[in-house]
PDB file of C-alpha atoms in Angstrom:
ATOM      1  CA  MET A1263       0.000   0.000   0.000  1.00 82.00           C
ATOM      2  CA  ASP A1264       1.387   3.407  -0.883  1.00 93.00           C
ATOM      3  CA  ALA A1265       1.738   6.259   1.599  1.00 94.00           C
ATOM      4  CA  LYS A1266      -1.236   8.256   0.315  1.00 94.00           C
ATOM      5  CA  GLU A1267      -3.558   5.259   0.563  1.00 95.00           C
ATOM      6  CA  LEU A1268      -2.342   4.593   4.107  1.00 96.00           C
ATOM      7  CA  ALA A1269      -2.914   8.257   5.028  1.00 96.00           C
ATOM      8  CA  LYS A1270      -6.423   8.000   3.566  1.00 96.00           C
ATOM      9  CA  GLN A1271      -7.211   5.021   5.791  1.00 96.00           C
ATOM     10  CA  VAL A1272      -5.930   6.897   8.855  1.00 97.00           C
ATOM     11  CA  VAL A1273      -7.889  10.074   8.071  1.00 97.00           C
ATOM     12  CA  THR A1274     -11.057   8.103   7.345  1.00 96.00           C
ATOM     13  CA  SER A1275     -10.764   6.229  10.652  1.00 96.00           C
ATOM     14  CA  LEU A1276     -10.150   9.424  12.616  1.00 97.00           C
ATOM     15  CA  ASP A1277     -13.049  11.197  10.905  1.00 96.00           C
ATOM     16  CA  LYS A1278     -15.406   8.260  11.443  1.00 95.00           C
ATOM     17  CA  HIS A1279     -14.608   8.236  15.164  1.00 96.00           C
ATOM     18  CA  LYS A1280     -15.128  11.994  15.603  1.00 96.00           C
ATOM     19  CA  ALA A1281     -11.546  13.277  15.827  1.00 96.00           C
ATOM     20  CA  GLU A1282     -11.392  17.043  15.607  1.00 96.00           C
ATOM     21  CA  ASN A1283      -9.272  19.376  13.458  1.00 96.00           C
ATOM     22  CA  ILE A1284      -7.730  16.675  11.278  1.00 97.00           C
ATOM     23  CA  ARG A1285      -4.815  17.923   9.174  1.00 96.00           C
ATOM     24  CA  VAL A1286      -2.536  16.240   6.666  1.00 97.00           C
ATOM     25  CA  ILE A1287       0.923  17.635   5.948  1.00 97.00           C
ATOM     26  CA  GLY A1288       2.976  16.352   3.051  1.00 96.00           C
ATOM     27  CA  ILE A1289       6.616  16.240   4.189  1.00 95.00           C
ATOM     28  CA  THR A1290       8.214  14.144   1.435  1.00 91.00           C
ATOM     29  CA  GLU A1291      10.313  17.049   0.163  1.00 90.00           C
ATOM     30  CA  LEU A1292      11.492  18.038   3.661  1.00 92.00           C
ATOM     31  CA  THR A1293      12.613  14.830   5.331  1.00 89.00           C
ATOM     32  CA  SER A1294      13.150  11.133   4.851  1.00 89.00           C
ATOM     33  CA  ILE A1295      11.330  10.167   8.068  1.00 91.00           C
ATOM     34  CA  ALA A1296       7.896   9.987   6.408  1.00 95.00           C
ATOM     35  CA  ASP A1297       5.765  11.161   3.505  1.00 95.00           C
ATOM     36  CA  TYR A1298       2.836  12.436   5.570  1.00 96.00           C
ATOM     37  CA  PHE A1299       1.991  13.638   9.034  1.00 97.00           C
ATOM     38  CA  VAL A1300      -1.647  13.167  10.010  1.00 98.00           C
ATOM     39  CA  ILE A1301      -2.535  15.392  12.962  1.00 98.00           C
ATOM     40  CA  ALA A1302      -5.800  15.254  14.896  1.00 97.00           C
ATOM     41  CA  GLU A1303      -7.169  15.898  18.340  1.00 96.00           C
ATOM     42  CA  GLY A1304      -9.505  14.411  20.877  1.00 96.00           C
ATOM     43  CA  THR A1305     -11.375  16.262  23.591  1.00 93.00           C
ATOM     44  CA  SER A1306      -9.990  14.191  26.494  1.00 94.00           C
ATOM     45  CA  THR A1307      -7.296  11.659  27.331  1.00 92.00           C
ATOM     46  CA  THR A1308      -9.919   8.933  26.990  1.00 94.00           C
ATOM     47  CA  MET A1309     -10.812  10.099  23.505  1.00 96.00           C
ATOM     48  CA  VAL A1310      -7.137  10.372  22.475  1.00 96.00           C
ATOM     49  CA  LYS A1311      -6.604   6.754  23.583  1.00 96.00           C
ATOM     50  CA  SER A1312      -9.787   5.615  21.856  1.00 96.00           C
ATOM     51  CA  LEU A1313      -8.852   7.322  18.589  1.00 97.00           C
ATOM     52  CA  SER A1314      -5.426   5.690  18.609  1.00 96.00           C
ATOM     53  CA  ASP A1315      -7.022   2.320  19.426  1.00 96.00           C
ATOM     54  CA  TYR A1316      -9.461   2.662  16.504  1.00 97.00           C
ATOM     55  CA  VAL A1317      -6.711   3.574  14.039  1.00 97.00           C
ATOM     56  CA  GLU A1318      -4.516   0.711  15.232  1.00 97.00           C
ATOM     57  CA  GLU A1319      -7.353  -1.864  15.135  1.00 97.00           C
ATOM     58  CA  GLU A1320      -8.615  -0.829  11.714  1.00 96.00           C
ATOM     59  CA  LEU A1321      -5.177  -0.825  10.112  1.00 96.00           C
ATOM     60  CA  LYS A1322      -4.248  -4.098  11.834  1.00 96.00           C
ATOM     61  CA  ALA A1323      -7.353  -5.684  10.281  1.00 95.00           C
ATOM     62  CA  GLY A1324      -5.752  -4.863   6.927  1.00 92.00           C
ATOM     63  CA  GLY A1325      -2.415  -6.341   7.979  1.00 95.00           C
ATOM     64  CA  ILE A1326      -0.740  -3.009   8.748  1.00 96.00           C
ATOM     65  CA  GLU A1327       0.992  -2.595  12.105  1.00 95.00           C
ATOM     66  CA  PRO A1328       2.832   0.419  13.501  1.00 96.00           C
ATOM     67  CA  SER A1329       6.560   0.152  14.038  1.00 95.00           C
ATOM     68  CA  ARG A1330       5.992   1.948  17.341  1.00 96.00           C
ATOM     69  CA  ILE A1331       3.460   3.856  19.402  1.00 96.00           C
ATOM     70  CA  GLU A1332       4.593   6.523  21.864  1.00 95.00           C
ATOM     71  CA  GLY A1333       2.686   8.465  24.522  1.00 93.00           C
ATOM     72  CA  TYR A1334      -0.206   6.075  25.025  1.00 91.00           C
ATOM     73  CA  ALA A1335       0.220   6.011  28.813  1.00 89.00           C
ATOM     74  CA  SER A1336      -0.190   9.777  29.258  1.00 86.00           C
ATOM     75  CA  SER A1337      -2.516  10.217  26.262  1.00 85.00           C
ATOM     76  CA  SER A1338      -2.006  13.931  25.856  1.00 93.00           C
ATOM     77  CA  TRP A1339      -0.091  13.145  22.631  1.00 95.00           C
ATOM     78  CA  VAL A1340      -0.023   9.721  21.017  1.00 96.00           C
ATOM     79  CA  LEU A1341       2.410   9.221  18.142  1.00 97.00           C
ATOM     80  CA  MET A1342       1.847   6.249  15.852  1.00 97.00           C
ATOM     81  CA  ASP A1343       4.675   5.491  13.429  1.00 97.00           C
ATOM     82  CA  TYR A1344       3.567   3.661  10.292  1.00 97.00           C
ATOM     83  CA  GLY A1345       6.774   4.394   8.390  1.00 94.00           C
ATOM     84  CA  SER A1346       5.597   6.541   5.504  1.00 95.00           C
ATOM     85  CA  VAL A1347       2.777   8.006   7.641  1.00 97.00           C
ATOM     86  CA  VAL A1348       3.208   9.327  11.172  1.00 97.00           C
ATOM     87  CA  VAL A1349      -0.016   9.906  13.099  1.00 98.00           C
ATOM     88  CA  HIS A1350      -0.159  12.489  15.899  1.00 97.00           C
ATOM     89  CA  ILE A1351      -3.262  12.480  18.097  1.00 97.00           C
ATOM     90  CA  PHE A1352      -3.344  15.276  20.672  1.00 97.00           C
ATOM     91  CA  GLN A1353      -5.461  16.792  23.358  1.00 95.00           C
ATOM     92  CA  SER A1354      -6.143  20.344  22.176  1.00 93.00           C
ATOM     93  CA  GLU A1355      -3.945  22.091  24.779  1.00 94.00           C
ATOM     94  CA  THR A1356      -0.981  19.856  23.944  1.00 95.00           C
ATOM     95  CA  ARG A1357      -1.506  20.399  20.233  1.00 95.00           C
ATOM     96  CA  THR A1358      -1.508  24.151  20.724  1.00 93.00           C
ATOM     97  CA  PHE A1359       1.662  23.976  22.832  1.00 95.00           C
ATOM     98  CA  TYR A1360       3.688  21.906  20.341  1.00 93.00           C
ATOM     99  CA  ASP A1361       2.115  23.494  17.227  1.00 94.00           C
ATOM    100  CA  LEU A1362       3.410  20.942  14.709  1.00 92.00           C
ATOM    101  CA  GLU A1363       1.656  22.791  11.906  1.00 92.00           C
ATOM    102  CA  ARG A1364       3.951  25.782  12.551  1.00 92.00           C
ATOM    103  CA  LEU A1365       7.063  23.628  12.968  1.00 91.00           C
ATOM    104  CA  TRP A1366       6.358  21.887   9.656  1.00 93.00           C
ATOM    105  CA  LYS A1367       4.992  24.976   7.880  1.00 91.00           C
ATOM    106  CA  ASP A1368       7.289  24.319   4.896  1.00 93.00           C
ATOM    107  CA  GLY A1369       5.414  21.076   4.291  1.00 93.00           C
ATOM    108  CA  VAL A1370       2.438  20.929   1.965  1.00 93.00           C
ATOM    109  CA  GLN A1371      -0.801  21.572   3.867  1.00 93.00           C
ATOM    110  CA  LEU A1372      -3.174  19.174   2.106  1.00 93.00           C
ATOM    111  CA  ASP A1373      -6.950  19.269   1.867  1.00 91.00           C
ATOM    112  CA  THR A1374      -8.223  16.665   4.319  1.00 90.00           C
ATOM    113  CA  THR A1375     -11.314  15.973   2.213  1.00 88.00           C
ATOM    114  CA  ASP A1376      -8.994  14.530  -0.466  1.00 88.00           C
ATOM    115  CA  PHE A1377      -7.977  11.898   2.116  1.00 90.00           C
ATOM    116  CA  LEU A1378     -11.446  10.645   3.037  1.00 88.00           C
ATOM    117  CA  LEU A1379     -12.272   7.278   1.510  1.00 79.00           C
ATOM    118  CA  GLU A1380     -15.647   7.002  -0.173  1.00 70.00           C
ATOM    119  CA  LYS A1381     -18.275   5.564   2.108  1.00 53.00           C
TER     120      LYS A1381
END
């Protein structure tokens, strides 16, 4: 599966489970660590954990497993590394503090609706 298709599955899962403020940043031209960052937020630590659980379960059903997951215990920021796609799920205050969109402003800010799979 290519990186864009993987990002589409992540965005669709997050959207389906009511994640807020989903963003996709294309970083292929900036770094070799990944092709896309998918950034989203949940309204509580419970929701952040649930969103990460949904993404992991749905991708695992398709045979895709993360190489690592960080931050699950605290759940103010969960990072899920799928190689070509890195998923960041934040609580809103933590997202504002780290402001990844500003840090990666040279990346391509992509239209999230282009990453939603047809229902």
